[in-house]
Amino acid sequence: MADTFHVSTEFSRKILEKYRRLLHEEQAKRSPSPRPALPTQHAPALLMEDSEPAELRPGAQTNPHDYEAAEATEAVDPLNTLETIEPVDASVVTPDITEVLRHEHATLLKAVKTRAQEQILQARRERDVAVMEAREASQAYHQRIEQLEASLRAKEATLNNVQRDAAQLKELYETRQQSLIAKLTSVEEQLRSMSDGNKHRIGLLEAKCHDLERSLSLLEHEKLTILKETADDITTLNRCHEELRQKYVDLLLAMKKQRQKLTVFTAERDALLEEVSSLTDELSSLRERNESLTRELIRADRMVFGKPRK
């Protein structure tokens, strides 16, 4: 695998052209006016400078996509290409030129192999990167697929639950509808029976209404009689009220006179109380004087008779 490499057809064509040009120059040198041979130390450098492609020269920038495009268009084995170069006749080639060509051939072969190995390593790195990216993408796709499958299973389970619930609801709806129809039928029958009973009740209520109307007319007559009697009673009450009012006024006047008399009596009582108080004071003074006279008399009796008189 390491010895397998490919270069473009343009590169092989340039090598063949340079090689043929060198042969033509060597044959021209073998003519009657020979020229001095090219120095050995300068020949490889000149051949490499002219024969190397731009991407293999020092300081040139290479682009991997260019080599990939070249490989995609046409793959050529440079070993086979170099083998197709016309053989060199040893009789017309000098030893120096032969040595230069051999050295150039070895240099070109080494450069081509080196470039091919670099392309192989670059291709392997790109292949590894692509494989890694493909694996990561495959893992991501597998994870996404697993997530979608899990979501699909969950949705299928949800759908099954919804369908089961819908079937149960449908059965429940049908059952409820049948029960409602039965209830509606029974209610209609009850309404018919109740309407018949209500008709009889309405007749009874109409008869009661007539009786109540007669009773109301009697009550109205009695109310008028009661109102008249009440009016007479109110007139009597008003008259009694006026009489009581007059009596109340007379009582107020009499009470006023009694109050005036009470005021006079209160004044006389106060005067009598003052007089009684003065008499009480005078009586108290008289008692004190009597007691003092009694003591004097007892003392006089003791002085005269030696003992008090009984």
CSV table of C-alpha atoms in Angstrom, one decimal:
chain,number,residue,atom,x,y,z
A,1,MET,CA,0.0,0.0,0.0
A,2,ALA,CA,2.9,2.4,0.8
A,3,ASP,CA,4.5,1.8,-2.7
A,4,THR,CA,1.3,2.6,-4.5
A,5,PHE,CA,1.0,6.2,-5.7
A,6,HIS,CA,-0.5,8.2,-8.6
A,7,VAL,CA,0.4,11.5,-10.3
A,8,SER,CA,-1.4,13.5,-12.9
A,9,THR,CA,-0.9,13.0,-16.6
A,10,GLU,CA,0.4,16.5,-17.0
A,11,PHE,CA,3.2,15.7,-14.6
A,12,SER,CA,4.2,12.6,-16.6
A,13,ARG,CA,4.1,14.5,-19.8
A,14,LYS,CA,6.4,17.2,-18.5
A,15,ILE,CA,8.9,14.5,-17.3
A,16,LEU,CA,8.9,12.9,-20.8
A,17,GLU,CA,9.3,16.3,-22.5
A,18,LYS,CA,12.3,17.2,-20.3
A,19,TYR,CA,13.8,13.8,-20.8
A,20,ARG,CA,13.5,13.9,-24.6
A,21,ARG,CA,14.9,17.4,-24.6
A,22,LEU,CA,18.0,16.3,-22.8
A,23,LEU,CA,18.4,13.4,-25.3
A,24,HIS,CA,18.1,15.8,-28.2
A,25,GLU,CA,20.7,18.1,-26.6
A,26,GLU,CA,23.0,15.1,-26.1
A,27,GLN,CA,22.7,14.0,-29.7
A,28,ALA,CA,23.4,17.5,-30.8
A,29,LYS,CA,26.5,17.5,-28.7
A,30,ARG,CA,27.6,14.3,-30.4
A,31,SER,CA,27.6,16.1,-33.8
A,32,PRO,CA,30.9,17.3,-35.6
A,33,SER,CA,31.0,20.4,-33.4
A,34,PRO,CA,30.8,18.9,-30.0
A,35,ARG,CA,30.2,21.0,-27.0
A,36,PRO,CA,31.5,20.5,-23.5
A,37,ALA,CA,29.4,18.3,-21.3
A,38,LEU,CA,27.2,19.8,-18.6
A,39,PRO,CA,28.8,19.7,-15.2
A,40,THR,CA,27.6,16.9,-13.0
A,41,GLN,CA,27.0,19.0,-9.9
A,42,HIS,CA,24.7,21.4,-11.8
A,43,ALA,CA,22.6,19.0,-13.8
A,44,PRO,CA,20.4,17.5,-11.1
A,45,ALA,CA,19.5,21.0,-9.8
A,46,LEU,CA,18.5,22.2,-13.3
A,47,LEU,CA,16.6,19.1,-14.1
A,48,MET,CA,14.7,19.2,-10.8
A,49,GLU,CA,14.0,22.9,-11.2
A,50,ASP,CA,12.5,22.4,-14.6
A,51,SER,CA,10.9,19.0,-14.1
A,52,GLU,CA,9.3,19.4,-10.7
A,53,PRO,CA,5.7,20.6,-10.7
A,54,ALA,CA,4.7,23.8,-8.9
A,55,GLU,CA,3.3,22.0,-5.9
A,56,LEU,CA,6.6,20.1,-5.3
A,57,ARG,CA,8.9,23.1,-5.4
A,58,PRO,CA,10.2,24.6,-2.1
A,59,GLY,CA,7.9,27.4,-0.7
A,60,ALA,CA,4.9,26.4,-2.8
A,61,GLN,CA,1.5,25.9,-1.1
A,62,THR,CA,-0.2,22.7,-1.7
A,63,ASN,CA,-3.9,22.0,-1.7
A,64,PRO,CA,-5.2,18.4,-0.9
A,65,HIS,CA,-8.3,19.0,-3.0
A,66,ASP,CA,-6.1,19.6,-6.1
A,67,TYR,CA,-4.5,16.1,-5.7
A,68,GLU,CA,-7.9,14.6,-5.1
A,69,ALA,CA,-9.3,16.2,-8.2
A,70,ALA,CA,-6.3,14.9,-10.2
A,71,GLU,CA,-6.8,11.4,-8.8
A,72,ALA,CA,-10.6,11.6,-9.6
A,73,THR,CA,-9.9,12.7,-13.3
A,74,GLU,CA,-7.1,10.2,-14.1
A,75,ALA,CA,-4.9,7.9,-12.0
A,76,VAL,CA,-1.5,7.1,-13.5
A,77,ASP,CA,1.2,5.0,-12.1
A,78,PRO,CA,4.4,7.0,-12.3
A,79,LEU,CA,6.5,3.9,-12.2
A,80,ASN,CA,4.8,2.6,-15.3
A,81,THR,CA,5.1,6.0,-16.8
A,82,LEU,CA,8.8,6.2,-16.1
A,83,GLU,CA,9.2,2.8,-17.6
A,84,THR,CA,7.6,4.0,-20.9
A,85,ILE,CA,10.3,6.6,-21.4
A,86,GLU,CA,12.3,5.8,-24.5
A,87,PRO,CA,15.5,3.9,-23.7
A,88,VAL,CA,18.8,5.8,-23.9
A,89,ASP,CA,21.3,4.6,-26.3
A,90,ALA,CA,24.6,4.2,-24.5
A,91,SER,CA,26.5,4.9,-27.7
A,92,VAL,CA,25.2,8.4,-28.0
A,93,VAL,CA,25.2,9.3,-24.3
A,94,THR,CA,28.3,10.3,-22.6
A,95,PRO,CA,29.1,8.9,-19.2
A,96,ASP,CA,28.5,12.2,-17.5
A,97,ILE,CA,25.0,12.6,-19.1
A,98,THR,CA,24.2,9.0,-18.1
A,99,GLU,CA,25.2,9.6,-14.6
A,100,VAL,CA,23.1,12.9,-14.6
A,101,LEU,CA,20.1,11.1,-16.0
A,102,ARG,CA,20.4,8.3,-13.5
A,103,HIS,CA,20.7,10.7,-10.7
A,104,GLU,CA,17.8,12.8,-12.0
A,105,HIS,CA,15.7,9.6,-12.5
A,106,ALA,CA,16.4,8.5,-8.9
A,107,THR,CA,15.7,12.0,-7.6
A,108,LEU,CA,12.4,12.2,-9.5
A,109,LEU,CA,11.4,8.8,-8.4
A,110,LYS,CA,12.2,9.6,-4.8
A,111,ALA,CA,10.2,12.9,-5.0
A,112,VAL,CA,7.3,11.2,-6.6
A,113,LYS,CA,7.3,8.4,-3.9
A,114,THR,CA,7.7,11.0,-1.1
A,115,ARG,CA,4.7,13.0,-2.5
A,116,ALA,CA,2.7,9.9,-3.0
A,117,GLN,CA,3.4,8.8,0.6
A,118,GLU,CA,2.3,12.3,1.8
A,119,GLN,CA,-0.8,12.0,-0.2
A,120,ILE,CA,-1.5,8.6,1.2
A,121,LEU,CA,-1.0,9.8,4.8
A,122,GLN,CA,-3.2,12.9,4.0
A,123,ALA,CA,-5.8,10.6,2.5
A,124,ARG,CA,-5.6,8.3,5.5
A,125,ARG,CA,-6.0,11.2,7.9
A,126,GLU,CA,-8.9,12.5,5.9
A,127,ARG,CA,-10.4,9.0,5.8
A,128,ASP,CA,-10.0,8.7,9.6
A,129,VAL,CA,-11.6,12.1,10.2
A,130,ALA,CA,-14.4,11.2,7.8
A,131,VAL,CA,-14.9,7.8,9.5
A,132,MET,CA,-15.0,9.5,12.9
A,133,GLU,CA,-17.4,12.1,11.7
A,134,ALA,CA,-19.5,9.4,10.0
A,135,ARG,CA,-19.4,7.3,13.3
A,136,GLU,CA,-20.5,10.4,15.3
A,137,ALA,CA,-23.2,11.2,12.8
A,138,SER,CA,-24.3,7.6,12.8
A,139,GLN,CA,-24.4,7.6,16.6
A,140,ALA,CA,-26.3,10.8,16.6
A,141,TYR,CA,-28.7,9.4,14.0
A,142,HIS,CA,-29.1,6.2,16.0
A,143,GLN,CA,-29.8,8.2,19.1
A,144,ARG,CA,-32.3,10.4,17.2
A,145,ILE,CA,-33.9,7.2,15.8
A,146,GLU,CA,-34.1,5.7,19.3
A,147,GLN,CA,-35.6,8.9,20.6
A,148,LEU,CA,-38.1,9.0,17.7
A,149,GLU,CA,-38.9,5.3,18.2
A,150,ALA,CA,-39.5,6.0,22.0
A,151,SER,CA,-41.6,9.0,21.1
A,152,LEU,CA,-43.5,7.0,18.5
A,153,ARG,CA,-44.1,4.2,21.1
A,154,ALA,CA,-45.3,6.7,23.6
A,155,LYS,CA,-47.6,8.3,21.1
A,156,GLU,CA,-48.8,4.9,20.0
A,157,ALA,CA,-49.5,4.0,23.7
A,158,THR,CA,-51.2,7.4,24.1
A,159,LEU,CA,-53.2,6.8,21.0
A,160,ASN,CA,-54.2,3.3,22.2
A,161,ASN,CA,-55.3,4.8,25.6
A,162,VAL,CA,-57.2,7.5,23.8
A,163,GLN,CA,-58.9,5.0,21.5
A,164,ARG,CA,-59.7,2.8,24.6
A,165,ASP,CA,-61.1,5.9,26.4
A,166,ALA,CA,-63.0,6.9,23.3
A,167,ALA,CA,-64.6,3.4,23.1
A,168,GLN,CA,-65.4,3.5,26.8
A,169,LEU,CA,-66.9,7.0,26.4
A,170,LYS,CA,-68.9,5.8,23.4
A,171,GLU,CA,-70.3,2.9,25.4
A,172,LEU,CA,-71.0,5.2,28.3
A,173,TYR,CA,-72.7,7.6,26.0
A,174,GLU,CA,-74.9,5.0,24.4
A,175,THR,CA,-75.8,3.7,27.9
A,176,ARG,CA,-76.6,7.1,29.1
A,177,GLN,CA,-78.6,7.9,26.0
A,178,GLN,CA,-80.6,4.7,26.5
A,179,SER,CA,-81.2,5.6,30.1
A,180,LEU,CA,-82.2,9.1,29.2
A,181,ILE,CA,-84.6,7.8,26.5
A,182,ALA,CA,-86.2,5.5,29.1
A,183,LYS,CA,-86.4,8.4,31.7
A,184,LEU,CA,-87.8,10.7,29.0
A,185,THR,CA,-90.5,8.1,28.2
A,186,SER,CA,-91.4,7.7,31.9
A,187,VAL,CA,-91.4,11.5,32.4
A,188,GLU,CA,-93.8,11.9,29.4
A,189,GLU,CA,-96.1,9.3,30.9
A,190,GLN,CA,-95.9,11.0,34.3
A,191,LEU,CA,-96.7,14.3,32.6
A,192,ARG,CA,-99.7,12.8,30.9
A,193,SER,CA,-101.0,11.3,34.1
A,194,MET,CA,-100.2,14.5,36.0
A,195,SER,CA,-102.0,16.6,33.3
A,196,ASP,CA,-105.1,14.5,33.8
A,197,GLY,CA,-104.9,14.8,37.6
A,198,ASN,CA,-104.2,18.6,37.2
A,199,LYS,CA,-107.4,19.0,35.2
A,200,HIS,CA,-109.4,17.5,38.0
A,201,ARG,CA,-107.5,19.7,40.5
A,202,ILE,CA,-108.1,22.8,38.3
A,203,GLY,CA,-111.9,22.1,38.4
A,204,LEU,CA,-111.7,21.8,42.2
A,205,LEU,CA,-109.7,25.0,42.5
A,206,GLU,CA,-112.1,26.9,40.3
A,207,ALA,CA,-115.0,25.8,42.6
A,208,LYS,CA,-112.9,26.9,45.5
A,209,CYS,CA,-112.3,30.2,43.8
A,210,HIS,CA,-116.0,30.8,43.4
A,211,ASP,CA,-116.6,30.0,47.1
A,212,LEU,CA,-113.8,32.3,48.0
A,213,GLU,CA,-115.3,35.1,45.8
A,214,ARG,CA,-118.6,34.7,47.6
A,215,SER,CA,-116.8,34.7,51.0
A,216,LEU,CA,-114.9,37.8,49.9
A,217,SER,CA,-118.1,39.6,49.1
A,218,LEU,CA,-119.5,38.7,52.5
A,219,LEU,CA,-116.3,39.9,54.1
A,220,GLU,CA,-116.5,43.2,52.2
A,221,HIS,CA,-120.1,43.7,53.5
A,222,GLU,CA,-118.9,42.8,57.0
A,223,LYS,CA,-116.0,45.1,56.6
A,224,LEU,CA,-118.2,48.0,55.7
A,225,THR,CA,-120.4,47.3,58.7
A,226,ILE,CA,-117.4,47.1,61.0
A,227,LEU,CA,-116.0,50.4,59.5
A,228,LYS,CA,-119.3,52.2,60.2
A,229,GLU,CA,-119.4,50.9,63.8
A,230,THR,CA,-115.7,51.8,64.1
A,231,ALA,CA,-116.5,55.4,62.9
A,232,ASP,CA,-119.3,55.7,65.5
A,233,ASP,CA,-116.9,54.4,68.1
A,234,ILE,CA,-114.2,56.8,67.0
A,235,THR,CA,-116.7,59.7,67.3
A,236,THR,CA,-117.7,58.6,70.8
A,237,LEU,CA,-114.0,58.2,71.6
A,238,ASN,CA,-113.3,61.7,70.4
A,239,ARG,CA,-116.1,63.1,72.4
A,240,CYS,CA,-114.8,61.3,75.5
A,241,HIS,CA,-111.4,62.5,74.7
A,242,GLU,CA,-112.6,66.1,74.7
A,243,GLU,CA,-114.4,65.5,78.0
A,244,LEU,CA,-111.3,63.9,79.5
A,245,ARG,CA,-109.2,66.8,78.2
A,246,GLN,CA,-111.5,69.3,79.8
A,247,LYS,CA,-111.3,67.3,83.0
A,248,TYR,CA,-107.5,67.2,82.7
A,249,VAL,CA,-107.4,71.0,82.4
A,250,ASP,CA,-109.7,71.4,85.4
A,251,LEU,CA,-107.4,69.0,87.3
A,252,LEU,CA,-104.4,71.0,86.3
A,253,LEU,CA,-106.0,74.2,87.6
A,254,ALA,CA,-107.0,72.4,90.8
A,255,MET,CA,-103.5,71.1,91.2
A,256,LYS,CA,-102.1,74.5,90.7
A,257,LYS,CA,-104.4,75.9,93.4
A,258,GLN,CA,-103.4,73.0,95.7
A,259,ARG,CA,-99.8,73.7,95.0
A,260,GLN,CA,-100.3,77.3,96.0
A,261,LYS,CA,-102.0,76.2,99.2
A,262,LEU,CA,-99.2,73.7,99.7
A,263,THR,CA,-96.8,76.6,99.4
A,264,VAL,CA,-98.7,78.6,102.0
A,265,PHE,CA,-98.9,75.5,104.3
A,266,THR,CA,-95.2,74.9,103.8
A,267,ALA,CA,-94.4,78.5,104.9
A,268,GLU,CA,-96.7,78.2,107.9
A,269,ARG,CA,-95.1,74.8,108.8
A,270,ASP,CA,-91.7,76.4,108.6
A,271,ALA,CA,-92.8,79.2,110.9
A,272,LEU,CA,-94.3,76.7,113.3
A,273,LEU,CA,-91.1,74.6,113.2
A,274,GLU,CA,-89.1,77.7,114.0
A,275,GLU,CA,-91.4,78.5,116.8
A,276,VAL,CA,-91.3,75.0,118.1
A,277,SER,CA,-87.5,75.1,117.9
A,278,SER,CA,-87.4,78.4,120.0
A,279,LEU,CA,-89.9,76.9,122.5
A,280,THR,CA,-87.7,73.7,122.7
A,281,ASP,CA,-84.7,75.9,123.4
A,282,GLU,CA,-86.6,77.8,126.0
A,283,LEU,CA,-87.8,74.5,127.6
A,284,SER,CA,-84.3,73.3,127.7
A,285,SER,CA,-83.1,76.4,129.5
A,286,LEU,CA,-86.0,76.1,131.9
A,287,ARG,CA,-85.1,72.5,132.7
A,288,GLU,CA,-81.5,73.5,133.3
A,289,ARG,CA,-82.7,76.3,135.6
A,290,ASN,CA,-85.1,73.9,137.4
A,291,GLU,CA,-82.3,71.5,137.9
A,292,SER,CA,-80.1,74.2,139.3
A,293,LEU,CA,-82.9,75.4,141.6
A,294,THR,CA,-83.5,71.8,142.7
A,295,ARG,CA,-79.8,71.4,143.7
A,296,GLU,CA,-79.9,74.7,145.5
A,297,LEU,CA,-83.0,73.6,147.4
A,298,ILE,CA,-81.5,70.2,148.4
A,299,ARG,CA,-78.4,72.0,149.6
A,300,ALA,CA,-80.5,74.4,151.6
A,301,ASP,CA,-82.5,71.5,153.2
A,302,ARG,CA,-79.3,69.8,154.2
A,303,MET,CA,-78.1,73.0,155.7
A,304,VAL,CA,-81.4,73.5,157.7
A,305,PHE,CA,-82.7,70.1,158.3
A,306,GLY,CA,-79.6,68.0,157.9
A,307,LYS,CA,-81.1,65.9,155.2
A,308,PRO,CA,-83.1,66.6,152.1
A,309,ARG,CA,-86.8,66.7,152.2
A,310,LYS,CA,-88.9,64.2,150.5
